[in-house]
mmCIF file of N, CA and C in Angstrom:
data_model
loop_
_atom_site.group_PDB
_atom_site.id
_atom_site.type_symbol
_atom_site.label_atom_id
_atom_site.label_comp_id
_atom_site.label_asym_id
_atom_site.label_seq_id
_atom_site.Cartn_x
_atom_site.Cartn_y
_atom_site.Cartn_z
ATOM 1 N N MET A 1 67.749 25.487 -57.617
ATOM 2 C CA MET A 1 67.782 24.921 -58.259
ATOM 3 C C MET A 1 67.091 23.553 -58.568
ATOM 4 N N THR A 2 66.235 23.070 -58.417
ATOM 5 C CA THR A 2 65.192 22.279 -58.799
ATOM 6 C C THR A 2 65.414 20.779 -59.193
ATOM 7 N N GLU A 3 65.140 19.222 -58.765
ATOM 8 C CA GLU A 3 66.089 18.796 -59.393
ATOM 9 C C GLU A 3 64.372 17.946 -59.683
ATOM 10 N N ASP A 4 64.607 17.242 -61.045
ATOM 11 C CA ASP A 4 64.007 16.865 -61.349
ATOM 12 C C ASP A 4 63.300 15.135 -61.136
ATOM 13 N N PRO A 5 61.923 15.265 -60.581
ATOM 14 C CA PRO A 5 61.356 14.300 -59.654
ATOM 15 C C PRO A 5 61.214 13.044 -60.773
ATOM 16 N N LYS A 6 61.616 12.475 -61.911
ATOM 17 C CA LYS A 6 61.402 11.493 -62.863
ATOM 18 C C LYS A 6 62.927 10.901 -63.093
ATOM 19 N N ARG A 7 63.792 12.032 -62.445
ATOM 20 C CA ARG A 7 65.346 11.535 -63.116
ATOM 21 C C ARG A 7 66.256 10.279 -61.560
ATOM 22 N N ARG A 8 66.330 9.692 -62.495
ATOM 23 C CA ARG A 8 66.743 8.933 -60.770
ATOM 24 C C ARG A 8 68.461 9.070 -60.154
ATOM 25 N N ARG A 9 68.214 8.503 -59.182
ATOM 26 C CA ARG A 9 69.575 8.628 -59.244
ATOM 27 C C ARG A 9 70.244 7.773 -58.838
ATOM 28 N N SER A 10 71.656 7.681 -58.907
ATOM 29 C CA SER A 10 72.628 7.286 -59.409
ATOM 30 C C SER A 10 72.983 6.378 -58.098
ATOM 31 N N LEU A 11 73.862 5.173 -58.502
ATOM 32 C CA LEU A 11 73.978 4.355 -56.758
ATOM 33 C C LEU A 11 74.631 4.816 -56.178
ATOM 34 N N LEU A 12 75.267 5.594 -57.212
ATOM 35 C CA LEU A 12 76.890 6.308 -56.199
ATOM 36 C C LEU A 12 76.483 7.326 -55.941
ATOM 37 N N GLU A 13 75.372 8.137 -55.976
ATOM 38 C CA GLU A 13 74.702 9.787 -54.833
ATOM 39 C C GLU A 13 74.165 9.220 -54.181
ATOM 40 N N THR A 14 73.430 7.645 -53.943
ATOM 41 C CA THR A 14 72.417 7.349 -52.764
ATOM 42 C C THR A 14 73.630 6.557 -51.529
ATOM 43 N N VAL A 15 74.373 6.072 -52.149
ATOM 44 C CA VAL A 15 75.321 5.324 -51.157
ATOM 45 C C VAL A 15 76.392 5.904 -50.407
ATOM 46 N N LYS A 16 76.521 7.007 -50.859
ATOM 47 C CA LYS A 16 78.117 8.095 -51.444
ATOM 48 C C LYS A 16 78.251 7.896 -49.999
ATOM 49 N N ALA A 17 77.003 8.920 -49.205
ATOM 50 C CA ALA A 17 76.577 9.929 -47.571
ATOM 51 C C ALA A 17 77.270 8.924 -46.417
ATOM 52 N N PRO A 18 76.326 7.945 -46.673
ATOM 53 C CA PRO A 18 76.152 6.114 -45.100
ATOM 54 C C PRO A 18 77.661 6.053 -45.630
ATOM 55 N N LEU A 19 78.439 5.635 -46.796
ATOM 56 C CA LEU A 19 79.292 5.045 -46.997
ATOM 57 C C LEU A 19 81.069 5.726 -45.693
ATOM 58 N N ILE A 20 80.880 6.601 -46.414
ATOM 59 C CA ILE A 20 81.829 7.514 -46.359
ATOM 60 C C ILE A 20 82.024 7.693 -44.760
ATOM 61 N N PHE A 21 80.683 8.024 -43.894
ATOM 62 C CA PHE A 21 80.557 8.532 -43.365
ATOM 63 C C PHE A 21 81.141 7.052 -42.065
ATOM 64 N N SER A 22 80.187 6.041 -42.568
ATOM 65 C CA SER A 22 80.313 4.464 -42.003
ATOM 66 C C SER A 22 82.195 4.693 -41.644
ATOM 67 N N PHE A 23 82.645 4.629 -43.437
ATOM 68 C CA PHE A 23 84.095 4.489 -42.942
ATOM 69 C C PHE A 23 85.208 5.473 -41.813
ATOM 70 N N ILE A 24 83.879 7.156 -42.353
ATOM 71 C CA ILE A 24 85.385 7.592 -41.169
ATOM 72 C C ILE A 24 85.453 7.105 -39.619
ATOM 73 N N LEU A 25 84.153 6.230 -39.250
ATOM 74 C CA LEU A 25 83.805 5.833 -37.985
ATOM 75 C C LEU A 25 84.393 5.062 -38.326
ATOM 76 N N ALA A 26 84.743 3.917 -38.425
ATOM 77 C CA ALA A 26 85.116 2.735 -38.278
ATOM 78 C C ALA A 26 86.822 2.780 -38.138
ATOM 79 N N ALA A 27 86.931 3.661 -39.307
ATOM 80 C CA ALA A 27 88.626 3.981 -38.930
ATOM 81 C C ALA A 27 88.737 5.133 -37.523
ATOM 82 N N VAL A 28 88.635 5.446 -36.658
ATOM 83 C CA VAL A 28 88.132 5.909 -35.564
ATOM 84 C C VAL A 28 87.872 4.716 -34.913
ATOM 85 N N ALA A 29 86.873 3.638 -34.772
ATOM 86 C CA ALA A 29 86.724 3.240 -34.164
ATOM 87 C C ALA A 29 88.117 1.859 -34.254
ATOM 88 N N GLY A 30 88.613 2.223 -35.304
ATOM 89 C CA GLY A 30 90.028 0.989 -35.783
ATOM 90 C C GLY A 30 91.497 1.538 -34.740
ATOM 91 N N PHE A 31 91.208 3.528 -35.009
ATOM 92 C CA PHE A 31 92.601 3.640 -34.474
ATOM 93 C C PHE A 31 92.270 3.575 -33.143
ATOM 94 N N VAL A 32 91.340 3.287 -32.559
ATOM 95 C CA VAL A 32 91.660 3.234 -30.816
ATOM 96 C C VAL A 32 91.898 2.000 -30.256
ATOM 97 N N THR A 33 91.357 1.507 -30.792
ATOM 98 C CA THR A 33 91.013 0.372 -30.781
ATOM 99 C C THR A 33 92.599 -0.255 -30.752
ATOM 100 N N LEU A 34 93.227 0.378 -31.524
ATOM 101 C CA LEU A 34 94.972 -0.149 -32.089
ATOM 102 C C LEU A 34 96.033 0.545 -31.516
ATOM 103 N N ILE A 35 95.629 1.934 -30.755
ATOM 104 C CA ILE A 35 96.064 2.372 -29.284
ATOM 105 C C ILE A 35 96.268 1.842 -28.131
ATOM 106 N N ALA A 36 94.133 1.730 -28.055
ATOM 107 C CA ALA A 36 94.185 0.897 -26.855
ATOM 108 C C ALA A 36 94.355 -1.026 -26.933
ATOM 109 N N SER A 37 94.951 -1.251 -27.637
ATOM 110 C CA SER A 37 94.646 -2.477 -27.147
ATOM 111 C C SER A 37 97.590 -2.951 -27.375
ATOM 112 N N SER A 38 97.515 -1.897 -27.583
ATOM 113 C CA SER A 38 98.571 -1.801 -28.003
ATOM 114 C C SER A 38 99.603 -1.537 -26.587
ATOM 115 N N GLY A 39 99.032 -0.938 -25.750
ATOM 116 C CA GLY A 39 99.200 -0.493 -24.555
ATOM 117 C C GLY A 39 99.097 1.399 -24.095
ATOM 118 N N GLY A 40 98.880 1.216 -25.111
ATOM 119 C CA GLY A 40 99.114 3.906 -25.259
ATOM 120 C C GLY A 40 100.089 3.864 -26.078
ATOM 121 N N SER A 41 99.957 4.896 -25.950
ATOM 122 C CA SER A 41 101.074 6.220 -26.944
ATOM 123 C C SER A 41 102.510 6.383 -25.637
ATOM 124 N N ASP A 42 102.698 4.911 -24.647
ATOM 125 C CA ASP A 42 103.569 6.259 -22.843
ATOM 126 C C ASP A 42 104.061 4.717 -23.180
ATOM 127 N N ASN A 43 103.431 3.813 -23.070
ATOM 128 C CA ASN A 43 103.726 2.371 -22.673
ATOM 129 C C ASN A 43 103.362 1.007 -23.667
ATOM 130 N N PRO A 44 103.938 0.979 -24.412
ATOM 131 C CA PRO A 44 103.701 0.078 -25.799
ATOM 132 C C PRO A 44 104.313 -1.402 -25.451
ATOM 133 N N ARG A 45 103.404 -2.835 -26.069
ATOM 134 C CA ARG A 45 103.302 -3.648 -25.933
ATOM 135 C C ARG A 45 104.629 -4.232 -26.141
ATOM 136 N N VAL A 46 105.175 -5.277 -26.445
ATOM 137 C CA VAL A 46 106.590 -5.429 -26.757
ATOM 138 C C VAL A 46 106.223 -6.092 -28.007
ATOM 139 N N ASP A 47 105.378 -7.688 -27.466
ATOM 140 C CA ASP A 47 105.433 -8.370 -27.918
ATOM 141 C C ASP A 47 104.197 -8.257 -28.799
ATOM 142 N N HIS A 48 104.171 -8.023 -29.913
ATOM 143 C CA HIS A 48 103.344 -8.182 -31.498
ATOM 144 C C HIS A 48 103.292 -8.969 -32.612
ATOM 145 N N ALA A 49 103.608 -10.242 -31.722
ATOM 146 C CA ALA A 49 104.207 -11.141 -32.209
ATOM 147 C C ALA A 49 103.237 -12.367 -32.191
ATOM 148 N N ALA A 50 102.128 -11.821 -31.489
ATOM 149 C CA ALA A 50 101.089 -13.096 -30.876
ATOM 150 C C ALA A 50 100.009 -13.186 -32.093
ATOM 151 N N GLY A 51 100.436 -14.556 -31.617
ATOM 152 C CA GLY A 51 98.406 -13.932 -32.949
ATOM 153 C C GLY A 51 97.404 -14.659 -32.379
ATOM 154 N N GLY A 52 96.004 -14.399 -33.088
ATOM 155 C CA GLY A 52 94.595 -14.720 -33.002
ATOM 156 C C GLY A 52 94.417 -12.859 -31.869
ATOM 157 N N THR A 53 93.792 -12.782 -31.815
ATOM 158 C CA THR A 53 93.241 -11.483 -31.257
ATOM 159 C C THR A 53 93.595 -11.149 -30.377
ATOM 160 N N ALA A 54 94.960 -11.807 -30.070
ATOM 161 C CA ALA A 54 95.741 -11.039 -28.786
ATOM 162 C C ALA A 54 96.768 -9.865 -29.756
ATOM 163 N N SER A 55 97.277 -10.199 -31.585
ATOM 164 C CA SER A 55 97.477 -8.911 -31.742
ATOM 165 C C SER A 55 96.718 -7.408 -31.780
ATOM 166 N N PRO A 56 97.475 -6.891 -31.945
ATOM 167 C CA PRO A 56 96.582 -5.279 -32.197
ATOM 168 C C PRO A 56 96.362 -4.625 -33.760
ATOM 169 N N ILE A 57 97.040 -5.297 -33.748
ATOM 170 C CA ILE A 57 96.978 -5.318 -35.232
ATOM 171 C C ILE A 57 95.142 -5.719 -36.145
ATOM 172 N N ASN A 58 94.657 -7.236 -35.339
ATOM 173 C CA ASN A 58 93.661 -8.198 -35.258
ATOM 174 C C ASN A 58 93.091 -7.174 -34.844
ATOM 175 N N LEU A 59 92.332 -7.188 -33.457
ATOM 176 C CA LEU A 59 91.357 -6.432 -32.480
ATOM 177 C C LEU A 59 91.518 -5.465 -33.881
ATOM 178 N N ALA A 60 91.699 -3.922 -34.022
ATOM 179 C CA ALA A 60 92.088 -2.898 -34.414
ATOM 180 C C ALA A 60 91.401 -3.257 -36.432
ATOM 181 N N LEU A 61 91.402 -4.408 -36.479
ATOM 182 C CA LEU A 61 90.477 -4.647 -38.090
ATOM 183 C C LEU A 61 89.442 -5.442 -37.642
ATOM 184 N N LEU A 62 89.164 -6.140 -36.919
ATOM 185 C CA LEU A 62 88.335 -6.314 -36.318
ATOM 186 C C LEU A 62 87.353 -5.460 -35.397
ATOM 187 N N ALA A 63 87.857 -4.355 -35.230
ATOM 188 C CA ALA A 63 86.872 -2.966 -34.842
ATOM 189 C C ALA A 63 86.496 -1.918 -35.609
ATOM 190 N N PHE A 64 87.082 -1.976 -36.180
ATOM 191 C CA PHE A 64 86.807 -1.026 -38.247
ATOM 192 C C PHE A 64 86.024 -2.116 -38.290
ATOM 193 N N GLY A 65 85.496 -3.226 -38.967
ATOM 194 C CA GLY A 65 84.888 -4.092 -39.479
ATOM 195 C C GLY A 65 83.151 -4.066 -38.827
ATOM 196 N N ILE A 66 83.642 -4.872 -37.558
ATOM 197 C CA ILE A 66 82.219 -4.096 -36.136
ATOM 198 C C ILE A 66 81.534 -2.679 -36.449
ATOM 199 N N ALA A 67 82.535 -1.137 -36.696
ATOM 200 C CA ALA A 67 82.095 -0.391 -36.176
ATOM 201 C C ALA A 67 81.368 0.379 -38.267
ATOM 202 N N PHE A 68 81.803 -0.493 -38.722
ATOM 203 C CA PHE A 68 81.936 -0.134 -40.120
ATOM 204 C C PHE A 68 80.460 -0.451 -40.860
ATOM 205 N N ILE A 69 79.885 -2.089 -40.251
ATOM 206 C CA ILE A 69 79.393 -2.493 -40.564
ATOM 207 C C ILE A 69 77.714 -2.241 -39.589
ATOM 208 N N ALA A 70 78.191 -1.869 -38.173
ATOM 209 C CA ALA A 70 76.801 -1.617 -37.266
ATOM 210 C C ALA A 70 77.001 0.198 -38.181
ATOM 211 N N SER A 71 77.846 1.171 -37.779
ATOM 212 C CA SER A 71 77.371 2.023 -38.128
ATOM 213 C C SER A 71 76.704 2.704 -40.056
ATOM 214 N N LEU A 72 76.784 2.123 -40.930
ATOM 215 C CA LEU A 72 76.518 1.365 -42.331
ATOM 216 C C LEU A 72 74.462 0.953 -41.815
ATOM 217 N N LEU A 73 74.363 -0.153 -41.340
ATOM 218 C CA LEU A 73 73.023 -0.066 -41.234
ATOM 219 C C LEU A 73 72.055 1.130 -40.802
ATOM 220 N N ILE A 74 72.771 1.475 -39.595
ATOM 221 C CA ILE A 74 72.916 2.189 -39.491
ATOM 222 C C ILE A 74 71.503 3.391 -40.363
ATOM 223 N N VAL A 75 72.615 4.220 -39.994
ATOM 224 C CA VAL A 75 72.870 5.531 -40.990
ATOM 225 C C VAL A 75 72.337 4.698 -42.514
ATOM 226 N N SER A 76 72.082 4.589 -42.779
ATOM 227 C CA SER A 76 71.255 3.407 -44.129
ATOM 228 C C SER A 76 69.822 3.353 -43.199
ATOM 229 N N MET A 77 69.537 3.031 -42.608
ATOM 230 C CA MET A 77 67.722 2.372 -42.352
ATOM 231 C C MET A 77 67.618 3.786 -41.294
ATOM 232 N N LEU A 78 68.091 4.755 -41.162
ATOM 233 C CA LEU A 78 67.888 6.318 -40.629
ATOM 234 C C LEU A 78 67.578 7.118 -41.501
ATOM 235 N N GLN A 79 68.256 7.039 -43.174
ATOM 236 C CA GLN A 79 68.150 7.821 -44.448
ATOM 237 C C GLN A 79 66.378 6.718 -44.982
ATOM 238 N N LEU A 80 65.954 5.534 -44.759
ATOM 239 C CA LEU A 80 65.265 5.556 -45.278
ATOM 240 C C LEU A 80 64.241 6.006 -44.216
ATOM 241 N N ALA A 81 64.057 5.788 -43.148
ATOM 242 C CA ALA A 81 63.158 6.144 -43.034
ATOM 243 C C ALA A 81 62.729 8.131 -42.919
ATOM 244 N N ALA A 82 63.833 8.468 -43.274
ATOM 245 C CA ALA A 82 63.380 10.028 -43.262
ATOM 246 C C ALA A 82 62.884 10.654 -44.539
ATOM 247 N N ARG A 83 63.266 9.697 -45.400
ATOM 248 C CA ARG A 83 62.820 9.438 -46.721
ATOM 249 C C ARG A 83 60.912 9.476 -47.047
ATOM 250 N N GLU A 84 61.097 10.866 -47.588
ATOM 251 C CA GLU A 84 59.113 11.093 -47.967
ATOM 252 C C GLU A 84 58.634 9.925 -49.150
ATOM 253 N N ASN A 85 57.323 9.519 -48.625
ATOM 254 C CA ASN A 85 57.037 8.404 -49.618
ATOM 255 C C ASN A 85 57.083 9.765 -51.314
ATOM 256 N N PRO A 86 56.875 8.640 -52.345
ATOM 257 C CA PRO A 86 56.203 9.731 -53.577
ATOM 258 C C PRO A 86 54.869 10.161 -53.542
ATOM 259 N N LYS A 87 54.474 11.527 -54.178
ATOM 260 C CA LYS A 87 53.039 10.766 -53.577
ATOM 261 C C LYS A 87 52.072 10.559 -54.414
ATOM 262 N N HIS A 88 52.362 8.748 -55.199
ATOM 263 C CA HIS A 88 51.455 8.863 -56.027
ATOM 264 C C HIS A 88 50.914 7.523 -55.142
ATOM 265 N N LEU A 89 51.972 6.982 -54.373
ATOM 266 C CA LEU A 89 51.164 6.642 -53.486
ATOM 267 C C LEU A 89 50.145 6.238 -52.318
ATOM 268 N N SER A 90 50.190 8.084 -52.292
ATOM 269 C CA SER A 90 48.080 8.080 -51.391
ATOM 270 C C SER A 90 47.206 8.471 -51.924
ATOM 271 N N GLU A 91 47.649 8.356 -53.795
ATOM 272 C CA GLU A 91 46.087 8.288 -54.738
ATOM 273 C C GLU A 91 45.806 6.750 -53.896
ATOM 274 N N GLY A 92 44.190 7.091 -54.883
ATOM 275 C CA GLY A 92 44.048 5.595 -55.241
ATOM 276 C C GLY A 92 43.491 4.859 -53.944
ATOM 277 N N ALA A 93 42.225 4.012 -54.281
ATOM 278 C CA ALA A 93 41.508 3.574 -53.494
ATOM 279 C C ALA A 93 43.095 2.427 -52.810
ATOM 280 N N GLY A 94 42.516 2.525 -51.411
ATOM 281 C CA GLY A 94 43.395 1.236 -50.797
ATOM 282 C C GLY A 94 42.636 0.844 -50.160
ATOM 283 N N VAL A 95 43.091 -0.190 -48.538
ATOM 284 C CA VAL A 95 42.494 -0.748 -47.413
ATOM 285 C C VAL A 95 41.435 0.902 -46.839
ATOM 286 N N ASN A 96 41.938 0.961 -46.067
ATOM 287 C CA ASN A 96 42.228 2.396 -45.187
ATOM 288 C C ASN A 96 42.373 4.252 -46.001
ATOM 289 N N ARG A 97 42.188 4.344 -46.827
ATOM 290 C CA ARG A 97 42.768 5.837 -47.933
ATOM 291 C C ARG A 97 41.124 6.671 -47.708
ATOM 292 N N ASN A 98 40.939 5.153 -48.232
ATOM 293 C CA ASN A 98 38.772 6.336 -47.657
ATOM 294 C C ASN A 98 38.292 6.070 -46.905
ATOM 295 N N SER A 99 38.602 6.373 -45.820
ATOM 296 C CA SER A 99 38.215 5.961 -44.224
ATOM 297 C C SER A 99 36.979 6.650 -43.832
ATOM 298 N N GLU A 100 37.004 7.657 -44.455
ATOM 299 C CA GLU A 100 36.114 8.630 -43.999
ATOM 300 C C GLU A 100 34.697 8.734 -44.858
ATOM 301 N N GLU A 101 35.006 8.186 -45.426
ATOM 302 C CA GLU A 101 34.309 7.972 -47.152
ATOM 303 C C GLU A 101 33.799 7.193 -46.806
ATOM 304 N N VAL A 102 34.311 5.581 -46.530
ATOM 305 C CA VAL A 102 33.384 4.010 -45.911
ATOM 306 C C VAL A 102 32.677 4.753 -44.994
ATOM 307 N N TYR A 103 33.311 5.419 -43.748
ATOM 308 C CA TYR A 103 32.894 5.441 -42.203
ATOM 309 C C TYR A 103 31.239 6.119 -42.842
ATOM 310 N N ARG A 104 30.784 7.212 -44.239
ATOM 311 C CA ARG A 104 29.932 7.927 -44.186
ATOM 312 C C ARG A 104 28.976 7.524 -44.424
ATOM 313 N N GLN A 105 29.135 6.050 -45.294
ATOM 314 C CA GLN A 105 28.356 5.331 -46.436
ATOM 315 C C GLN A 105 27.634 4.366 -45.734
ATOM 316 N N GLN A 106 28.108 3.784 -44.373
ATOM 317 C CA GLN A 106 27.949 3.199 -43.817
ATOM 318 C C GLN A 106 27.343 3.504 -42.860
ATOM 319 N N VAL A 107 26.875 4.912 -42.314
ATOM 320 C CA VAL A 107 26.215 5.192 -41.125
ATOM 321 C C VAL A 107 24.894 6.100 -42.652
ATOM 322 N N ALA A 108 25.572 6.567 -43.258
ATOM 323 C CA ALA A 108 23.838 6.538 -44.060
ATOM 324 C C ALA A 108 22.835 5.832 -44.760
ATOM 325 N N GLU A 109 24.030 3.702 -44.692
ATOM 326 C CA GLU A 109 22.929 2.401 -45.246
ATOM 327 C C GLU A 109 22.344 2.734 -43.390
ATOM 328 N N ARG A 110 23.191 2.724 -42.708
ATOM 329 C CA ARG A 110 22.852 2.521 -41.456
ATOM 330 C C ARG A 110 20.939 2.967 -40.956
ATOM 331 N N ARG A 111 21.134 4.899 -40.959
ATOM 332 C CA ARG A 111 19.562 5.652 -41.125
ATOM 333 C C ARG A 111 19.200 4.612 -42.149
ATOM 334 N N GLU A 112 19.622 4.389 -43.108
ATOM 335 C CA GLU A 112 17.997 4.685 -44.249
ATOM 336 C C GLU A 112 17.997 2.931 -43.998
ATOM 337 N N LYS A 113 18.480 2.239 -43.233
ATOM 338 C CA LYS A 113 17.779 0.986 -42.950
ATOM 339 C C LYS A 113 16.685 0.963 -41.568
ATOM 340 N N ARG A 114 17.567 1.868 -40.997
ATOM 341 C CA ARG A 114 16.717 2.551 -39.649
ATOM 342 C C ARG A 114 15.418 2.996 -40.232
ATOM 343 N N ARG A 115 15.193 3.968 -41.341
ATOM 344 C CA ARG A 115 14.021 4.410 -41.407
ATOM 345 C C ARG A 115 13.710 3.388 -42.144
ATOM 346 N N ARG A 116 13.513 2.626 -43.542
ATOM 347 C CA ARG A 116 12.888 1.295 -43.694
ATOM 348 C C ARG A 116 11.942 0.380 -42.606
ATOM 349 N N GLN A 117 12.797 0.264 -41.703
ATOM 350 C CA GLN A 117 11.697 -0.391 -40.946
ATOM 351 C C GLN A 117 11.064 0.642 -39.620
ATOM 352 N N GLN A 118 11.654 1.685 -39.946
ATOM 353 C CA GLN A 118 10.274 2.460 -39.286
ATOM 354 C C GLN A 118 8.942 2.292 -39.860
ATOM 355 N N GLN A 119 9.363 2.659 -41.752
ATOM 356 C CA GLN A 119 8.333 2.532 -42.158
ATOM 357 C C GLN A 119 7.611 1.185 -42.024
ATOM 358 N N GLU A 120 8.221 0.020 -42.522
ATOM 359 C CA GLU A 120 7.431 -1.035 -41.579
ATOM 360 C C GLU A 120 5.744 -1.716 -40.754
ATOM 361 N N GLU A 121 7.294 -0.339 -39.699
ATOM 362 C CA GLU A 121 6.354 -0.940 -38.650
ATOM 363 C C GLU A 121 5.074 0.558 -38.462
ATOM 364 N N ALA A 122 5.806 0.617 -38.999
ATOM 365 C CA ALA A 122 3.986 2.062 -39.391
ATOM 366 C C ALA A 122 3.106 2.152 -39.985
ATOM 367 N N ARG A 123 3.057 1.327 -41.481
ATOM 368 C CA ARG A 123 1.870 0.589 -42.457
ATOM 369 C C ARG A 123 1.501 -0.976 -41.524
ATOM 370 N N ARG A 124 2.337 -1.689 -40.869
ATOM 371 C CA ARG A 124 2.175 -2.584 -40.445
ATOM 372 C C ARG A 124 0.847 -2.158 -38.737
ATOM 373 N N SER A 125 1.065 -1.309 -37.949
ATOM 374 C CA SER A 125 0.492 -0.689 -36.793
ATOM 375 C C SER A 125 -0.715 0.618 -37.946
ATOM 376 N N GLY A 126 -0.472 0.841 -38.936
ATOM 377 C CA GLY A 126 -1.755 2.151 -39.642
ATOM 378 C C GLY A 126 -1.526 3.695 -38.934
ATOM 379 N N GLU A 127 0.093 3.973 -38.923
ATOM 380 C CA GLU A 127 -0.528 5.124 -38.276
ATOM 381 C C GLU A 127 0.870 5.756 -40.195
ATOM 382 N N GLU A 128 0.995 6.653 -40.012
ATOM 383 C CA GLU A 128 1.291 7.851 -40.366
ATOM 384 C C GLU A 128 2.781 7.898 -40.594
ATOM 385 N N PRO A 129 3.614 7.495 -41.133
ATOM 386 C CA PRO A 129 5.455 7.182 -41.122
ATOM 387 C C PRO A 129 5.988 8.779 -40.548
ATOM 388 N N ARG A 130 6.637 9.100 -40.257
ATOM 389 C CA ARG A 130 7.815 10.060 -40.056
ATOM 390 C C ARG A 130 8.791 10.428 -40.774
ATOM 391 N N TYR A 131 9.251 11.901 -40.956
ATOM 392 C CA TYR A 131 9.749 12.184 -42.320
ATOM 393 C C TYR A 131 10.871 13.539 -41.605
ATOM 394 N N GLY A 132 11.534 13.326 -42.707
ATOM 395 C CA GLY A 132 12.726 14.574 -42.740
ATOM 396 C C GLY A 132 13.605 14.078 -41.247
ATOM 397 N N ARG A 133 13.655 15.781 -40.830
ATOM 398 C CA ARG A 133 14.365 15.258 -39.491
ATOM 399 C C ARG A 133 13.931 15.509 -38.351
ATOM 400 N N ASP A 134 12.707 14.846 -38.301
ATOM 401 C CA ASP A 134 11.879 13.972 -37.238
ATOM 402 C C ASP A 134 11.839 12.730 -37.462
ATOM 403 N N ALA A 135 12.313 11.825 -38.049
ATOM 404 C CA ALA A 135 12.827 10.607 -38.570
ATOM 405 C C ALA A 135 14.017 9.882 -38.199
ATOM 406 N N ASP A 136 14.969 11.261 -38.400
ATOM 407 C CA ASP A 136 16.558 10.739 -37.839
ATOM 408 C C ASP A 136 16.279 11.377 -35.958
ATOM 409 N N SER A 137 16.133 12.538 -35.531
ATOM 410 C CA SER A 137 15.969 12.955 -34.545
ATOM 411 C C SER A 137 15.646 11.558 -33.478
ATOM 412 N N GLY A 138 14.185 11.338 -34.205
ATOM 413 C CA GLY A 138 13.844 9.846 -33.240
ATOM 414 C C GLY A 138 12.586 10.568 -32.334
ATOM 415 N N GLU A 139 12.301 12.209 -32.341
ATOM 416 C CA GLU A 139 10.975 12.704 -32.277
ATOM 417 C C GLU A 139 9.072 12.421 -32.093
#
């Protein structure tokens, strides 16, 4: 089933995958930090009343937040980098879009200028100017 290119995807469809991935990754980081900061499963730390960043809950929430924001940023940037540009952006004239055409025009203008200079020199010296391939090759 082909997707209609005119139909815009809703905000929920475009953001759902990176949010879910980032949330799962952040939950894992928060859980690991909670277990590690509490002393592990074999040796639980007794002093849970400490405030600030010494509390395992605070450290777990901090790790959750940092992991969520960092992974959401990275996943979103990768998703943007992988998205292809719409076709209408490659159409029309732009700075470098028709570079081959511009190059050929410049070459043709230089050849025409050189041919006119040779004709002018030939008129001044009284010679017959060369035409065709002989004029381009310089023979």
